[in-house]
C-alpha positions as YAML, in Angstrom:
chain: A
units: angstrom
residues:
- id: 1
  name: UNK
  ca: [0.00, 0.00, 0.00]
- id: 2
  name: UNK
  ca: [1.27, 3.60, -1.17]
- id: 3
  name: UNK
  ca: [0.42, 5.53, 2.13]
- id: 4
  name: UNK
  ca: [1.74, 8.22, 1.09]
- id: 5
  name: UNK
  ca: [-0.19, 8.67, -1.90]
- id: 6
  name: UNK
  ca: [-3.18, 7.78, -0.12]
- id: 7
  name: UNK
  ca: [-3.04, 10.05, 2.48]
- id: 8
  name: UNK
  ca: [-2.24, 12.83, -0.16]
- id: 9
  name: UNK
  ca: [-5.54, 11.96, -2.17]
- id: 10
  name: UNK
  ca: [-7.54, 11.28, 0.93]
- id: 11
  name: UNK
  ca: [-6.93, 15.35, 1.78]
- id: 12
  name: UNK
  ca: [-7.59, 15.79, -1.77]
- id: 13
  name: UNK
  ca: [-10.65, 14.05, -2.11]
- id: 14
  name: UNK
  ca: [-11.90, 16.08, 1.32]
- id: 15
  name: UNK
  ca: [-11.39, 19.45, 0.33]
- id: 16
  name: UNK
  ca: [-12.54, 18.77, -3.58]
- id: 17
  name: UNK
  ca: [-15.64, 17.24, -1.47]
- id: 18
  name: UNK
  ca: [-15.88, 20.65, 0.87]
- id: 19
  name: UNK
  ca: [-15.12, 23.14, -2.09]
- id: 20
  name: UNK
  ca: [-17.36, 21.75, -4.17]
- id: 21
  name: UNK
  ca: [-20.27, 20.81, -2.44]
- id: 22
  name: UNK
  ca: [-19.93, 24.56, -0.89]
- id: 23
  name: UNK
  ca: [-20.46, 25.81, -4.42]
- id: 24
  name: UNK
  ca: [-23.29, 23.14, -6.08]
- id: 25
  name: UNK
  ca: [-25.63, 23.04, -2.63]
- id: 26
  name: UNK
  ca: [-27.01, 26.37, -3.00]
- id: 27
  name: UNK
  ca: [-27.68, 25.80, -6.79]
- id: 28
  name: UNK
  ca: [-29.59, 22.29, -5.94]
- id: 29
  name: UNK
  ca: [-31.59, 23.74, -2.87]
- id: 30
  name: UNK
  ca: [-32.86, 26.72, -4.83]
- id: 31
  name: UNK
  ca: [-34.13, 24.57, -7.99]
- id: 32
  name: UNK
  ca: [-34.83, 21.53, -5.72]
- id: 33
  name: UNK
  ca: [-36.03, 22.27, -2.03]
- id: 34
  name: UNK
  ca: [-35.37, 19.52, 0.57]
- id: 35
  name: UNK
  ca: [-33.24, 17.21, -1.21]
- id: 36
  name: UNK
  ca: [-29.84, 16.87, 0.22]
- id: 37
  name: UNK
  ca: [-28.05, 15.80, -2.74]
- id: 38
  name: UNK
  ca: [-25.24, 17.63, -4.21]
- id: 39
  name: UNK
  ca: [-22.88, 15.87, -1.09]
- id: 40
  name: UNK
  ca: [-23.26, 12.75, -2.18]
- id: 41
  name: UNK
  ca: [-22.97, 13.35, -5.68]
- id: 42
  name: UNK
  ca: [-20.19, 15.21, -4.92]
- id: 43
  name: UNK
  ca: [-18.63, 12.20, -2.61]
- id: 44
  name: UNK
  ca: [-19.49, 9.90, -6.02]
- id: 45
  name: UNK
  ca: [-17.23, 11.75, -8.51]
- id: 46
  name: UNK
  ca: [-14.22, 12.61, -6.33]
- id: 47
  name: UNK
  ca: [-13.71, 9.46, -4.66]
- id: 48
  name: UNK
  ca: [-14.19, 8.05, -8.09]
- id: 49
  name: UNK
  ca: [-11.44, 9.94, -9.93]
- id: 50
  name: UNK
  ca: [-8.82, 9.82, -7.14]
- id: 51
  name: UNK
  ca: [-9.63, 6.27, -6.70]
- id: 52
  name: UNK
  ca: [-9.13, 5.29, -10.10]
- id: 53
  name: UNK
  ca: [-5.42, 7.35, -9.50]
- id: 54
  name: UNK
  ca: [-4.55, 5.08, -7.42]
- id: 55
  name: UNK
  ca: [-5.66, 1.83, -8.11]
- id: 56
  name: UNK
  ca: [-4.75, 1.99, -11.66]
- id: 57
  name: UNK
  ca: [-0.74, 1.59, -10.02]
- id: 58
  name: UNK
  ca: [-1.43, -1.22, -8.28]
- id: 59
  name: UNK
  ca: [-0.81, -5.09, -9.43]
- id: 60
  name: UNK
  ca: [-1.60, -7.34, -6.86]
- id: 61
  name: UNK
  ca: [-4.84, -7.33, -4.76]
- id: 62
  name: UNK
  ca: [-6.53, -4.68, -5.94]
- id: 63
  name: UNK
  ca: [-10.02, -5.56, -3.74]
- id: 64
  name: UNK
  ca: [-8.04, -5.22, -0.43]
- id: 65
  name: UNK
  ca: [-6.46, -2.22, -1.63]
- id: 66
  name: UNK
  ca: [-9.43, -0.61, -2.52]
- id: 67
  name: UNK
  ca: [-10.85, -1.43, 0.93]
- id: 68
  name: UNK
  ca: [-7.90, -0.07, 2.62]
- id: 69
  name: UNK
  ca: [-8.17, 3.36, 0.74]
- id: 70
  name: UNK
  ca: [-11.89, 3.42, 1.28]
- id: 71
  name: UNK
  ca: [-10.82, 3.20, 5.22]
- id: 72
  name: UNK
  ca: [-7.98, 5.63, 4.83]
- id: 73
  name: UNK
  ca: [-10.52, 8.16, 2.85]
- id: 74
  name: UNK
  ca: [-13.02, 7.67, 6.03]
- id: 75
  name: UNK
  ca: [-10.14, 8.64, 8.55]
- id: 76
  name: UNK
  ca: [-8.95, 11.18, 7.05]
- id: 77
  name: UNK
  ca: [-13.13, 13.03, 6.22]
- id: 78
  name: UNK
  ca: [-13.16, 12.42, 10.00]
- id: 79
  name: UNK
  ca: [-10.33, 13.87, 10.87]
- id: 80
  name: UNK
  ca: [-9.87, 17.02, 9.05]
- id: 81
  name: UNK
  ca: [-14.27, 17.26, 10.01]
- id: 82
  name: UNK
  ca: [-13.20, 17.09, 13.33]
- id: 83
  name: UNK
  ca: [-10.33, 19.63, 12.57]
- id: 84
  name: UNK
  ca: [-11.97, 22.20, 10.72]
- id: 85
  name: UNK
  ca: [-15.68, 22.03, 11.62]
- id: 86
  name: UNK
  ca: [-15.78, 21.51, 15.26]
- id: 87
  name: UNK
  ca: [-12.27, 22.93, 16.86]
- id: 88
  name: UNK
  ca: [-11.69, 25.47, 14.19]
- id: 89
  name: UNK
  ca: [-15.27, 26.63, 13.77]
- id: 90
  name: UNK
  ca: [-15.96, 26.84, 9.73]
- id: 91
  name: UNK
  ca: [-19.60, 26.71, 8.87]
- id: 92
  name: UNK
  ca: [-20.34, 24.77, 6.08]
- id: 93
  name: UNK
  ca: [-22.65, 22.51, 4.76]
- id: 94
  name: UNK
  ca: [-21.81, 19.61, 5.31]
- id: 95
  name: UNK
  ca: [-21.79, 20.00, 9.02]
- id: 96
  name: UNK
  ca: [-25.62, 21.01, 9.48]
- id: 97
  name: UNK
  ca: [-26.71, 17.54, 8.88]
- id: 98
  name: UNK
  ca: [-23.55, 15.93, 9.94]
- id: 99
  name: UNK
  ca: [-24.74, 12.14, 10.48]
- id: 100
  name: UNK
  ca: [-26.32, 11.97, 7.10]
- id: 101
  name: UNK
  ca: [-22.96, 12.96, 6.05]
- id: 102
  name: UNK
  ca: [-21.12, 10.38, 7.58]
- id: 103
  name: UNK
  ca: [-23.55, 7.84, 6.99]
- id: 104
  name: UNK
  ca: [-23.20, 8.18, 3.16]
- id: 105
  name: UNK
  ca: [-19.62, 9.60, 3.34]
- id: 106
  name: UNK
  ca: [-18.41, 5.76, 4.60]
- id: 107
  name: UNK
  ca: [-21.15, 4.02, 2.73]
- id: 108
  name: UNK
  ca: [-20.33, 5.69, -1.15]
- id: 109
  name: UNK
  ca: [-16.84, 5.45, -0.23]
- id: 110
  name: UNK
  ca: [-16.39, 1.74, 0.96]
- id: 111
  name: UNK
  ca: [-18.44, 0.76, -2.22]
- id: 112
  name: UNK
  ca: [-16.48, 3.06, -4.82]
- id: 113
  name: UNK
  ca: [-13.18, 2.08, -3.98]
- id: 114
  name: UNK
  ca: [-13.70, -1.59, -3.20]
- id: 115
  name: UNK
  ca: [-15.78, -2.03, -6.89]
- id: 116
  name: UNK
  ca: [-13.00, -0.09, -8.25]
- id: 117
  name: UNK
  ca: [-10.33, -2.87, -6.77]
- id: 118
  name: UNK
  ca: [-12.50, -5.45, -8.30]
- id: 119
  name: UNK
  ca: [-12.73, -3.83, -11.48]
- id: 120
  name: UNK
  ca: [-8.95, -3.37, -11.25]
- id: 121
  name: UNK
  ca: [-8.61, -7.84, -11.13]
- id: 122
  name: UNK
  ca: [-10.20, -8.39, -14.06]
- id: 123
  name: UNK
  ca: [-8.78, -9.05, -17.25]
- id: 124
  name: UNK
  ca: [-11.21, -7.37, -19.92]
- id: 125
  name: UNK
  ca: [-10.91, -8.00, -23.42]
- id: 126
  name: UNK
  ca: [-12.72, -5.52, -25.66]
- id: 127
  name: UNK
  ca: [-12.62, -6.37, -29.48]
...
């Protein structure tokens, strides 16, 4: 496991998650009220990308990689949450319905990464 590189996208995929979802929630609650979905959608593409960075490297067990960068993702969201929104102070977003954030936050991100290690294993052929 690259650590290092995980760790790195892990702060990457949190603030890309922050900035954006900062900018796209406003737009989605004016045009449609009561549905809290710019976060997740958000959660989908970023952890998507940066997953597919990193797995792409890797040869050999590409499932429990993707697992363990899920985890490492989750730890560091918790973390730098923890950091910024509740010692630090920043309103945002995310934080006014902070279990519902979690919740999906660990769920989308176990699921992306681990398919994405599974997808990595196999040996397509397209002709």
């Amino acid at each position: 496991m690259k650590i290092k590189l995980a760790v790195i996208f892990g702060i990457l995929v949190w603030f890309l998650t922050y900035f954006f979802s900062e900018i796209l929630n406003p737009i989605f609650i004016k045009y449609i009220p009561y549905n809290q979905i710019a976060i997740p959608l958000v959660i989908i593409i970023v952890t998507g990308f940066f997953g597919i960075l990193y797995i792409r490297n890797i040869d050999t067990n590409e499932v429990v990689e993707g697992i363990l960068l899920g985890m490492i993702f989750i730890i560091i969201d918790i973390i730098l949450d923890y950091l910024f929104f509740i010692i630090l102070g920043f309103p945002s977003v995310i934080f006014e319905n902070y279990l519902y954030h979690l919740i999906s936050m660990i769920t989308l991100t176990l699921l992306i990464t681990t398919f994405l290690g599974y997808l990595a294993q196999m040996k397509i052929d397209l002709k």
